[in-house]
PDB file of C-alpha atoms in Angstrom:
ATOM      1  CA  MET A   1      -0.230   0.347   0.188  1.00 36.00           C
ATOM      2  CA  ARG A   2       1.501   3.746  -0.881  1.00 37.00           C
ATOM      3  CA  LEU A   3       0.501   6.143   1.512  1.00 37.00           C
ATOM      4  CA  ASP A   4       0.755  10.010   0.345  1.00 36.00           C
ATOM      5  CA  LYS A   5      -0.049  13.137   2.836  1.00 35.00           C
ATOM      6  CA  SER A   6      -3.489  13.370   2.269  1.00 36.00           C
ATOM      7  CA  CYS A   7      -4.168   9.080   3.202  1.00 38.00           C
ATOM      8  CA  ARG A   8      -5.389   7.553   6.008  1.00 40.00           C
ATOM      9  CA  PHE A   9      -5.893   3.545   6.988  1.00 44.00           C
ATOM     10  CA  GLU A  10      -8.143   2.548   8.952  1.00 44.00           C
ATOM     11  CA  GLY A  11      -9.099  -1.112  10.403  1.00 54.00           C
ATOM     12  CA  GLU A  12     -11.788  -1.823  12.704  1.00 66.00           C
ATOM     13  CA  HIS A  13      -8.873  -0.684  15.572  1.00 79.00           C
ATOM     14  CA  PHE A  14      -6.119  -0.369  13.511  1.00 85.00           C
ATOM     15  CA  VAL A  15      -4.967   3.492  12.112  1.00 87.00           C
ATOM     16  CA  PHE A  16      -3.102   4.899  10.647  1.00 89.00           C
ATOM     17  CA  ASP A  17      -2.370   8.045   9.176  1.00 90.00           C
ATOM     18  CA  ALA A  18       1.011   9.187   5.887  1.00 89.00           C
ATOM     19  CA  LEU A  19       2.956   9.560   8.363  1.00 93.00           C
ATOM     20  CA  GLY A  20       3.317   6.084  10.191  1.00 93.00           C
ATOM     21  CA  ASN A  21       1.473   7.557  13.362  1.00 95.00           C
ATOM     22  CA  GLY A  22      -1.800   5.613  14.587  1.00 93.00           C
ATOM     23  CA  SER A  23      -2.608   2.579  16.811  1.00 93.00           C
ATOM     24  CA  THR A  24      -3.368  -0.609  17.307  1.00 88.00           C
ATOM     25  CA  GLY A  25      -6.825  -2.754  18.062  1.00 85.00           C
ATOM     26  CA  LYS A  26      -7.613  -3.861  21.597  1.00 87.00           C
ATOM     27  CA  TRP A  27      -5.736  -6.711  22.828  1.00 87.00           C
ATOM     28  CA  VAL A  28      -4.619  -7.881  25.789  1.00 87.00           C
ATOM     29  CA  VAL A  29      -0.686  -7.670  26.645  1.00 88.00           C
ATOM     30  CA  ASP A  30       1.556  -7.632  29.794  1.00 87.00           C
ATOM     31  CA  PRO A  31       1.884  -3.680  29.969  1.00 90.00           C
ATOM     32  CA  GLU A  32       5.595  -4.760  31.767  1.00 88.00           C
ATOM     33  CA  ASN A  33       6.141  -6.926  28.858  1.00 85.00           C
ATOM     34  CA  VAL A  34       4.525  -4.050  26.508  1.00 86.00           C
ATOM     35  CA  GLU A  35       6.753  -1.124  28.057  1.00 84.00           C
ATOM     36  CA  ALA A  36       9.938  -3.299  27.257  1.00 86.00           C
ATOM     37  CA  ILE A  37      10.101  -2.831  23.403  1.00 88.00           C
ATOM     38  CA  ASP A  38      11.009  -0.255  21.444  1.00 91.00           C
ATOM     39  CA  LYS A  39       9.452  -2.283  18.104  1.00 90.00           C
ATOM     40  CA  VAL A  40       5.370  -3.157  17.280  1.00 89.00           C
ATOM     41  CA  ILE A  41       4.580  -5.463  14.272  1.00 87.00           C
ATOM     42  CA  ILE A  42       1.214  -5.731  12.969  1.00 87.00           C
ATOM     43  CA  TYR A  43      -0.371  -9.016  11.147  1.00 87.00           C
ATOM     44  CA  LEU A  44      -3.200  -7.816   9.682  1.00 86.00           C
ATOM     45  CA  ARG A  45      -5.599 -10.233   8.034  1.00 83.00           C
ATOM     46  CA  ARG A  46      -8.342  -9.103   5.977  1.00 78.00           C
ATOM     47  CA  ASN A  47     -11.421 -11.450   4.583  1.00 78.00           C
ATOM     48  CA  ASP A  48     -11.447  -9.958   0.982  1.00 80.00           C
ATOM     49  CA  GLU A  49      -7.841 -10.311   1.065  1.00 80.00           C
ATOM     50  CA  ALA A  50      -5.574 -13.091  -0.373  1.00 84.00           C
ATOM     51  CA  LEU A  51      -2.361 -12.006   1.447  1.00 90.00           C
ATOM     52  CA  ASN A  52      -1.884 -10.834   5.173  1.00 88.00           C
ATOM     53  CA  ARG A  53      -0.145  -7.763   5.065  1.00 89.00           C
ATOM     54  CA  ILE A  54       2.715  -7.418   8.115  1.00 89.00           C
ATOM     55  CA  PHE A  55       3.215  -3.565   9.198  1.00 91.00           C
ATOM     56  CA  LEU A  56       6.423  -2.282  11.207  1.00 91.00           C
ATOM     57  CA  GLY A  57       7.236   0.731  13.227  1.00 92.00           C
ATOM     58  CA  ASN A  58       8.086   2.020  16.869  1.00 94.00           C
ATOM     59  CA  TYR A  59       6.704   1.489  19.859  1.00 93.00           C
ATOM     60  CA  ALA A  60       5.713   4.555  20.487  1.00 95.00           C
ATOM     61  CA  GLY A  61       2.789   4.110  23.881  1.00 94.00           C
ATOM     62  CA  LEU A  62       0.888   2.665  25.081  1.00 93.00           C
ATOM     63  CA  ARG A  63      -2.634   3.383  27.406  1.00 94.00           C
ATOM     64  CA  ARG A  64      -6.328   1.761  28.517  1.00 94.00           C
ATOM     65  CA  ALA A  65      -9.086   0.875  26.434  1.00 91.00           C
ATOM     66  CA  ASP A  66     -12.703   0.639  27.767  1.00 92.00           C
ATOM     67  CA  LEU A  67     -12.161  -3.348  28.073  1.00 91.00           C
ATOM     68  CA  PRO A  68     -10.690  -4.728  30.762  1.00 91.00           C
ATOM     69  CA  LYS A  69      -7.476  -5.910  30.651  1.00 88.00           C
ATOM     70  CA  ARG A  70      -7.171  -4.796  26.845  1.00 90.00           C
ATOM     71  CA  TYR A  71      -4.356  -1.781  26.194  1.00 92.00           C
ATOM     72  CA  ILE A  72      -4.240   0.002  22.657  1.00 92.00           C
ATOM     73  CA  ILE A  73      -0.112   0.328  21.468  1.00 92.00           C
ATOM     74  CA  ARG A  74       0.376   3.394  20.116  1.00 94.00           C
ATOM     75  CA  PHE A  75       3.263   3.406  17.257  1.00 94.00           C
ATOM     76  CA  SER A  76       4.830   5.369  15.361  1.00 96.00           C
ATOM     77  CA  LYS A  77       6.981   5.375  11.629  1.00 96.00           C
ATOM     78  CA  LEU A  78       4.727   2.816  10.802  1.00 94.00           C
ATOM     79  CA  GLN A  79       5.262   1.105   7.740  1.00 93.00           C
ATOM     80  CA  GLU A  80       4.203  -2.251   5.346  1.00 92.00           C
ATOM     81  CA  VAL A  81       6.887  -4.324   4.788  1.00 93.00           C
ATOM     82  CA  GLY A  82       5.340  -7.224   3.658  1.00 92.00           C
ATOM     83  CA  THR A  83       2.567 -10.177   2.921  1.00 92.00           C
ATOM     84  CA  THR A  84       2.094 -13.405   3.834  1.00 92.00           C
ATOM     85  CA  ASP A  85      -0.021 -16.149   2.904  1.00 93.00           C
ATOM     86  CA  VAL A  86       0.160 -18.084   6.284  1.00 89.00           C
ATOM     87  CA  ASN A  87      -2.216 -17.941   8.451  1.00 86.00           C
ATOM     88  CA  TRP A  88      -1.240 -15.896  12.070  1.00 83.00           C
ATOM     89  CA  PRO A  89      -0.387 -19.413  14.531  1.00 83.00           C
ATOM     90  CA  GLU A  90       2.658 -20.512  11.670  1.00 86.00           C
ATOM     91  CA  PHE A  91       3.933 -16.320  11.166  1.00 84.00           C
ATOM     92  CA  ALA A  92       4.128 -15.808  15.239  1.00 81.00           C
ATOM     93  CA  ASN A  93       5.146 -19.388  16.000  1.00 81.00           C
ATOM     94  CA  SER A  94       2.403 -19.579  18.472  1.00 74.00           C
ATOM     95  CA  SER A  95      -1.054 -20.556  19.847  1.00 68.00           C
ATOM     96  CA  GLN A  96      -4.408 -18.295  18.574  1.00 64.00           C
ATOM     97  CA  ASN A  97      -3.247 -15.931  21.536  1.00 65.00           C
ATOM     98  CA  PRO A  98      -3.179 -12.597  19.437  1.00 64.00           C
ATOM     99  CA  VAL A  99      -0.250 -10.820  20.805  1.00 69.00           C
ATOM    100  CA  SER A 100       3.479 -12.889  21.062  1.00 68.00           C
ATOM    101  CA  TYR A 101       6.075 -11.037  22.114  1.00 62.00           C
ATOM    102  CA  VAL A 102       9.800 -11.098  19.847  1.00 65.00           C
ATOM    103  CA  MET A 103      12.613 -10.959  22.500  1.00 61.00           C
ATOM    104  CA  GLY A 104      17.018 -10.834  20.653  1.00 57.00           C
TER     105      GLY A 104
END
């Protein structure tokens, strides 16, 4: 996806602007683990698209969502870096848990 200054991208709760500033959906995360990260990888699956889109950005903060135990992760400089046809558990090398932490 190519973005220009007037473009804005939105998912159900995932949103970012042409500069790559935005936020995730309402995720169940451990705030201590999130505060230790510096990058955010977003795997976006849409039912009407054949490929799942991968985005990478800088972590920019965390705030509570309006649902219990859920948080919204803010990011900056988000860019689409690729696509994949694999499902989330295979991509994240995890179970169905919608959040995965990569250390290293």
